[in-house]
Amino acid sequence: MLVFGLVALAAAVSASGIAYWLNRDAVLTRTQDAALDEFRKALKEDTDPLPALPTRSELQDAADRMSDNTQKYEVLLVSRTRGGGTSVVASDETLFTLKVVPASLRHAVDEKRAVDSSNKAPYHLYWQRITLDGTPYLVGGAKVNGGGPTGYLLKSLDSERQDLNSLAWSLGIATALALIGSALLAQAAAATVLRPVQRLGEAAHRLGEGQLDTRLQVSGSDELANLSRTFNRTAERLEKRVAELSAREASSRRFVADMSHELRTPLTAITAVTEVLEEEADSLDPMIAPAVQLVVSETRRLNDLVENLMEVTRFDAGTARLVLDDVDVADQVTACIDARAWLDAVELDAERGIVARLDPRRLDVILANLIGNALKHGGSPVRVSVRTDGDEGGELLIRVRDHGPGIPEDVLPHVFDRFYKASASRPRSEGSGLGLSIAMENAHIHGGDISAANSEEGGAVFTLRLPMDASRLASGEEERKNEGGAR
């Protein structure tokens, strides 16, 4: 609408300005031509009977006769007298005096030009527009060729100014009407073109936010209607495709969950058998003992893999929940290290008394994965530091640094991906590739995060950031769960 209005305003103002100046020029030209033509004739006719050196009364009579005209102008005559002086008379001495006539005009009127083929007369008629007390006037003057007085006219242009003012008002009203008309036209264009485009943009925005059931009402057969139909078909296909992918993903999650549950029963039996075999390993034939140890280690690995798969399925299904408690972080890290017999390989830098409200089991899982990963793929000693960031209610920072070769730059973006293994940096890895991924999920469920980087002093550094109090996040998840159940 603004563009329509500006274009219409520019066009209307331009057209009105051109019309005004054309009419102004025509009106003024017509008025001054009529007055000057009549003045030229009257000057010739009324001054011819005068003697070469007329008296003042004779000049006055001639000026009065000349001012009695249809053009309603005043006359001023200038002539030489018998005494060698100059006589100046006017039809209205209160209005028209010689001072009113511009000096440049008087000079042009008195200037005598050489007569030749291109100039037929020594004197010519000149005119100029002036303003007296706010009123426009036309001033003209000429000297009678062949001898005679010099005459000047003064014609008021006030009536022409009023006519031009009325024209200007009319053009202004026309411009305003054109602007209003353009606004109505812009409104109609917005209703027929711009608003459908706006609705299409809003629908695309909702579709981009995941509202796949977004559709547009279509009417007509123009280009916008065809575009809306194309949008609806695209949204429908996208909704079907996403539904298919969601169904496949859900099926895959159920398969992993069911498989993990089904594997637990035979694994329990196999684990019991391997524990018996491990206890009798010293009495077994030396040729059989390596095979028994291999079965025991692979059974434990398979058991860890199944447990990890079940944990992953809980995260994917959204059923993982926090069980919060007040945790002394230093004691928690010490307990994690002691339970896994890592005391000799881990250096702990943590002040006691740093208490955070977290899920201790999930914090233990995170620490076990980070420290175990550092010991397995980095180099001892592994240093664990615990700090807080900010005042009460801030963040808990736990850094785990090893003294190994570090993590290659192309591996850093993928260290938390599921089942990702970098053979160059972990050639002997026997893990499942799920440990760091599970640690990240446990950090996320607390409202925290884990980052990986290489230390400038050598080795890899994993930084765990957790809120000091995750109860607000836990309560928010519970409310969303209850709302989802109510719906």
mmCIF file of N, CA, C and O in Angstrom, residues 131-181:
data_model
loop_
_atom_site.group_PDB
_atom_site.id
_atom_site.type_symbol
_atom_site.label_atom_id
_atom_site.label_comp_id
_atom_site.label_asym_id
_atom_site.label_seq_id
_atom_site.Cartn_x
_atom_site.Cartn_y
_atom_site.Cartn_z
ATOM 1 N N THR A 131 5.772 42.856 -7.998
ATOM 2 C CA THR A 131 4.828 42.694 -6.890
ATOM 3 C C THR A 131 4.859 43.951 -6.041
ATOM 4 O O THR A 131 5.937 44.400 -5.612
ATOM 5 N N LEU A 132 3.674 44.526 -5.798
ATOM 6 C CA LEU A 132 3.540 45.716 -4.961
ATOM 7 C C LEU A 132 2.594 45.397 -3.814
ATOM 8 O O LEU A 132 1.419 45.063 -4.062
ATOM 9 N N ASP A 133 3.128 45.482 -2.596
ATOM 10 C CA ASP A 133 2.314 45.215 -1.400
ATOM 11 C C ASP A 133 1.602 43.870 -1.485
ATOM 12 O O ASP A 133 0.425 43.728 -1.128
ATOM 13 N N GLY A 134 2.302 42.862 -1.993
ATOM 14 C CA GLY A 134 1.754 41.517 -2.064
ATOM 15 C C GLY A 134 0.852 41.250 -3.244
ATOM 16 O O GLY A 134 0.334 40.139 -3.395
ATOM 17 N N THR A 135 0.640 42.253 -4.122
ATOM 18 C CA THR A 135 -0.226 42.074 -5.291
ATOM 19 C C THR A 135 0.632 42.028 -6.546
ATOM 20 O O THR A 135 1.495 42.905 -6.745
ATOM 21 N N PRO A 136 0.444 41.037 -7.403
ATOM 22 C CA PRO A 136 1.230 40.974 -8.638
ATOM 23 C C PRO A 136 0.720 41.983 -9.675
ATOM 24 O O PRO A 136 -0.483 42.203 -9.806
ATOM 25 N N TYR A 137 1.674 42.566 -10.417
ATOM 26 C CA TYR A 137 1.338 43.530 -11.469
ATOM 27 C C TYR A 137 2.162 43.235 -12.705
ATOM 28 O O TYR A 137 3.266 42.672 -12.627
ATOM 29 N N LEU A 138 1.606 43.698 -13.844
ATOM 30 C CA LEU A 138 2.338 43.677 -15.107
ATOM 31 C C LEU A 138 2.705 45.112 -15.440
ATOM 32 O O LEU A 138 1.840 45.997 -15.496
ATOM 33 N N VAL A 139 4.007 45.355 -15.655
ATOM 34 C CA VAL A 139 4.494 46.679 -16.026
ATOM 35 C C VAL A 139 5.053 46.582 -17.441
ATOM 36 O O VAL A 139 5.877 45.712 -17.734
ATOM 37 N N GLY A 140 4.579 47.479 -18.332
ATOM 38 C CA GLY A 140 5.077 47.525 -19.701
ATOM 39 C C GLY A 140 5.393 48.949 -20.097
ATOM 40 O O GLY A 140 4.849 49.905 -19.523
ATOM 41 N N GLY A 141 6.265 49.110 -21.064
ATOM 42 C CA GLY A 141 6.608 50.464 -21.486
ATOM 43 C C GLY A 141 7.157 50.490 -22.889
ATOM 44 O O GLY A 141 7.694 49.502 -23.394
ATOM 45 N N ALA A 142 6.971 51.661 -23.545
ATOM 46 C CA ALA A 142 7.477 51.830 -24.912
ATOM 47 C C ALA A 142 7.602 53.316 -25.203
ATOM 48 O O ALA A 142 6.890 54.152 -24.624
ATOM 49 N N LYS A 143 8.513 53.677 -26.113
ATOM 50 C CA LYS A 143 8.670 55.047 -26.612
ATOM 51 C C LYS A 143 8.097 55.082 -28.016
ATOM 52 O O LYS A 143 8.341 54.179 -28.822
ATOM 53 N N VAL A 144 7.350 56.128 -28.298
ATOM 54 C CA VAL A 144 6.713 56.238 -29.606
ATOM 55 C C VAL A 144 7.783 56.466 -30.664
ATOM 56 O O VAL A 144 8.606 57.388 -30.546
ATOM 57 N N ASN A 145 7.811 55.596 -31.679
ATOM 58 C CA ASN A 145 8.760 55.750 -32.771
ATOM 59 C C ASN A 145 8.371 56.960 -33.626
ATOM 60 O O ASN A 145 7.197 57.201 -33.906
ATOM 61 N N GLY A 146 9.372 57.705 -34.045
ATOM 62 C CA GLY A 146 9.102 58.906 -34.849
ATOM 63 C C GLY A 146 8.911 60.145 -34.017
ATOM 64 O O GLY A 146 8.544 61.205 -34.550
ATOM 65 N N GLY A 147 9.082 60.017 -32.702
ATOM 66 C CA GLY A 147 8.938 61.160 -31.815
ATOM 67 C C GLY A 147 7.647 61.126 -31.056
ATOM 68 O O GLY A 147 6.591 60.778 -31.595
ATOM 69 N N GLY A 148 7.735 61.399 -29.781
ATOM 70 C CA GLY A 148 6.552 61.396 -28.941
ATOM 71 C C GLY A 148 6.913 61.004 -27.527
ATOM 72 O O GLY A 148 8.084 60.709 -27.214
ATOM 73 N N PRO A 149 5.947 60.976 -26.619
ATOM 74 C CA PRO A 149 6.241 60.649 -25.221
ATOM 75 C C PRO A 149 6.538 59.165 -25.023
ATOM 76 O O PRO A 149 6.303 58.340 -25.897
ATOM 77 N N THR A 150 7.054 58.879 -23.836
ATOM 78 C CA THR A 150 7.267 57.493 -23.412
ATOM 79 C C THR A 150 6.106 57.096 -22.516
ATOM 80 O O THR A 150 5.751 57.843 -21.590
ATOM 81 N N GLY A 151 5.509 55.948 -22.814
ATOM 82 C CA GLY A 151 4.357 55.519 -22.030
ATOM 83 C C GLY A 151 4.620 54.208 -21.280
ATOM 84 O O GLY A 151 5.343 53.323 -21.759
ATOM 85 N N TYR A 152 4.003 54.112 -20.093
ATOM 86 C CA TYR A 152 4.105 52.893 -19.274
ATOM 87 C C TYR A 152 2.704 52.482 -18.835
ATOM 88 O O TYR A 152 1.830 53.351 -18.621
ATOM 89 N N LEU A 153 2.490 51.187 -18.698
ATOM 90 C CA LEU A 153 1.215 50.674 -18.189
ATOM 91 C C LEU A 153 1.466 49.881 -16.915
ATOM 92 O O LEU A 153 2.535 49.290 -16.733
ATOM 93 N N LEU A 154 0.456 49.848 -16.057
ATOM 94 C CA LEU A 154 0.508 49.057 -14.818
ATOM 95 C C LEU A 154 -0.819 48.319 -14.692
ATOM 96 O O LEU A 154 -1.869 48.945 -14.477
ATOM 97 N N LYS A 155 -0.774 47.006 -14.863
ATOM 98 C CA LYS A 155 -1.996 46.203 -14.829
ATOM 99 C C LYS A 155 -1.931 45.220 -13.669
ATOM 100 O O LYS A 155 -0.953 44.481 -13.516
ATOM 101 N N SER A 156 -2.981 45.191 -12.876
ATOM 102 C CA SER A 156 -3.043 44.246 -11.758
ATOM 103 C C SER A 156 -3.327 42.834 -12.270
ATOM 104 O O SER A 156 -4.183 42.633 -13.153
ATOM 105 N N LEU A 157 -2.599 41.865 -11.705
ATOM 106 C CA LEU A 157 -2.800 40.436 -12.045
ATOM 107 C C LEU A 157 -3.437 39.683 -10.879
ATOM 108 O O LEU A 157 -3.330 38.460 -10.794
ATOM 109 N N ASP A 158 -4.129 40.423 -10.010
ATOM 110 C CA ASP A 158 -4.701 39.794 -8.829
ATOM 111 C C ASP A 158 -5.809 38.811 -9.199
ATOM 112 O O ASP A 158 -5.920 37.738 -8.605
ATOM 113 N N SER A 159 -6.648 39.168 -10.171
ATOM 114 C CA SER A 159 -7.726 38.244 -10.580
ATOM 115 C C SER A 159 -7.146 36.970 -11.184
ATOM 116 O O SER A 159 -7.650 35.868 -10.944
ATOM 117 N N GLU A 160 -6.062 37.098 -11.944
ATOM 118 C CA GLU A 160 -5.411 35.916 -12.511
ATOM 119 C C GLU A 160 -4.810 35.055 -11.396
ATOM 120 O O GLU A 160 -4.858 33.820 -11.459
ATOM 121 N N ARG A 161 -4.238 35.748 -10.376
ATOM 122 C CA ARG A 161 -3.688 34.983 -9.257
ATOM 123 C C ARG A 161 -4.774 34.203 -8.535
ATOM 124 O O ARG A 161 -4.581 33.040 -8.152
ATOM 125 N N GLN A 162 -5.936 34.822 -8.342
ATOM 126 C CA GLN A 162 -7.047 34.130 -7.697
ATOM 127 C C GLN A 162 -7.508 32.930 -8.526
ATOM 128 O O GLN A 162 -7.802 31.859 -7.985
ATOM 129 N N ASP A 163 -7.554 33.148 -9.848
ATOM 130 C CA ASP A 163 -7.934 32.017 -10.711
ATOM 131 C C ASP A 163 -6.915 30.887 -10.602
ATOM 132 O O ASP A 163 -7.284 29.698 -10.533
ATOM 133 N N LEU A 164 -5.628 31.253 -10.566
ATOM 134 C CA LEU A 164 -4.593 30.223 -10.458
ATOM 135 C C LEU A 164 -4.613 29.551 -9.088
ATOM 136 O O LEU A 164 -4.351 28.342 -8.970
ATOM 137 N N ASN A 165 -4.934 30.300 -8.035
ATOM 138 C CA ASN A 165 -5.074 29.686 -6.711
ATOM 139 C C ASN A 165 -6.220 28.688 -6.687
ATOM 140 O O ASN A 165 -6.118 27.606 -6.095
ATOM 141 N N SER A 166 -7.341 29.075 -7.328
ATOM 142 C CA SER A 166 -8.474 28.138 -7.420
ATOM 143 C C SER A 166 -8.084 26.888 -8.195
ATOM 144 O O SER A 166 -8.445 25.767 -7.819
ATOM 145 N N LEU A 167 -7.278 27.094 -9.266
ATOM 146 C CA LEU A 167 -6.801 25.936 -10.027
ATOM 147 C C LEU A 167 -5.895 25.061 -9.174
ATOM 148 O O LEU A 167 -5.975 23.820 -9.216
ATOM 149 N N ALA A 168 -5.031 25.713 -8.377
ATOM 150 C CA ALA A 168 -4.125 24.941 -7.517
ATOM 151 C C ALA A 168 -4.914 24.127 -6.494
ATOM 152 O O ALA A 168 -4.598 22.957 -6.237
ATOM 153 N N TRP A 169 -5.947 24.733 -5.884
ATOM 154 C CA TRP A 169 -6.789 23.984 -4.946
ATOM 155 C C TRP A 169 -7.474 22.814 -5.636
ATOM 156 O O TRP A 169 -7.560 21.717 -5.077
ATOM 157 N N SER A 170 -7.961 23.065 -6.850
ATOM 158 C CA SER A 170 -8.631 21.981 -7.586
ATOM 159 C C SER A 170 -7.662 20.840 -7.871
ATOM 160 O O SER A 170 -8.000 19.659 -7.703
ATOM 161 N N LEU A 171 -6.442 21.213 -8.291
ATOM 162 C CA LEU A 171 -5.449 20.167 -8.551
ATOM 163 C C LEU A 171 -5.040 19.459 -7.268
ATOM 164 O O LEU A 171 -4.761 18.250 -7.268
ATOM 165 N N GLY A 172 -4.967 20.204 -6.150
ATOM 166 C CA GLY A 172 -4.653 19.566 -4.875
ATOM 167 C C GLY A 172 -5.722 18.571 -4.457
ATOM 168 O O GLY A 172 -5.415 17.467 -3.975
ATOM 169 N N ILE A 173 -6.990 18.965 -4.647
ATOM 170 C CA ILE A 173 -8.087 18.033 -4.329
ATOM 171 C C ILE A 173 -8.015 16.819 -5.238
ATOM 172 O O ILE A 173 -8.216 15.672 -4.796
ATOM 173 N N ALA A 174 -7.711 17.053 -6.516
ATOM 174 C CA ALA A 174 -7.592 15.927 -7.443
ATOM 175 C C ALA A 174 -6.456 14.999 -7.036
ATOM 176 O O ALA A 174 -6.561 13.766 -7.121
ATOM 177 N N THR A 175 -5.348 15.587 -6.554
ATOM 178 C CA THR A 175 -4.220 14.762 -6.086
ATOM 179 C C THR A 175 -4.616 13.935 -4.873
ATOM 180 O O THR A 175 -4.282 12.740 -4.771
ATOM 181 N N ALA A 176 -5.348 14.573 -3.934
ATOM 182 C CA ALA A 176 -5.801 13.835 -2.751
ATOM 183 C C ALA A 176 -6.742 12.701 -3.132
ATOM 184 O O ALA A 176 -6.652 11.588 -2.605
ATOM 185 N N LEU A 177 -7.656 12.980 -4.076
ATOM 186 C CA LEU A 177 -8.566 11.920 -4.536
ATOM 187 C C LEU A 177 -7.790 10.798 -5.224
ATOM 188 O O LEU A 177 -8.115 9.609 -5.050
ATOM 189 N N ALA A 178 -6.755 11.174 -5.992
ATOM 190 C CA ALA A 178 -5.938 10.138 -6.641
ATOM 191 C C ALA A 178 -5.211 9.297 -5.600
ATOM 192 O O ALA A 178 -5.073 8.076 -5.749
ATOM 193 N N LEU A 179 -4.753 9.962 -4.510
ATOM 194 C CA LEU A 179 -4.070 9.218 -3.451
ATOM 195 C C LEU A 179 -5.027 8.264 -2.752
ATOM 196 O O LEU A 179 -4.679 7.111 -2.458
ATOM 197 N N ILE A 180 -6.253 8.735 -2.498
ATOM 198 C CA ILE A 180 -7.261 7.865 -1.878
ATOM 199 C C ILE A 180 -7.592 6.704 -2.811
ATOM 200 O O ILE A 180 -7.713 5.545 -2.388
ATOM 201 N N GLY A 181 -7.743 7.017 -4.095
ATOM 202 C CA GLY A 181 -8.020 5.952 -5.061
ATOM 203 C C GLY A 181 -6.907 4.927 -5.124
ATOM 204 O O GLY A 181 -7.157 3.721 -5.215
#
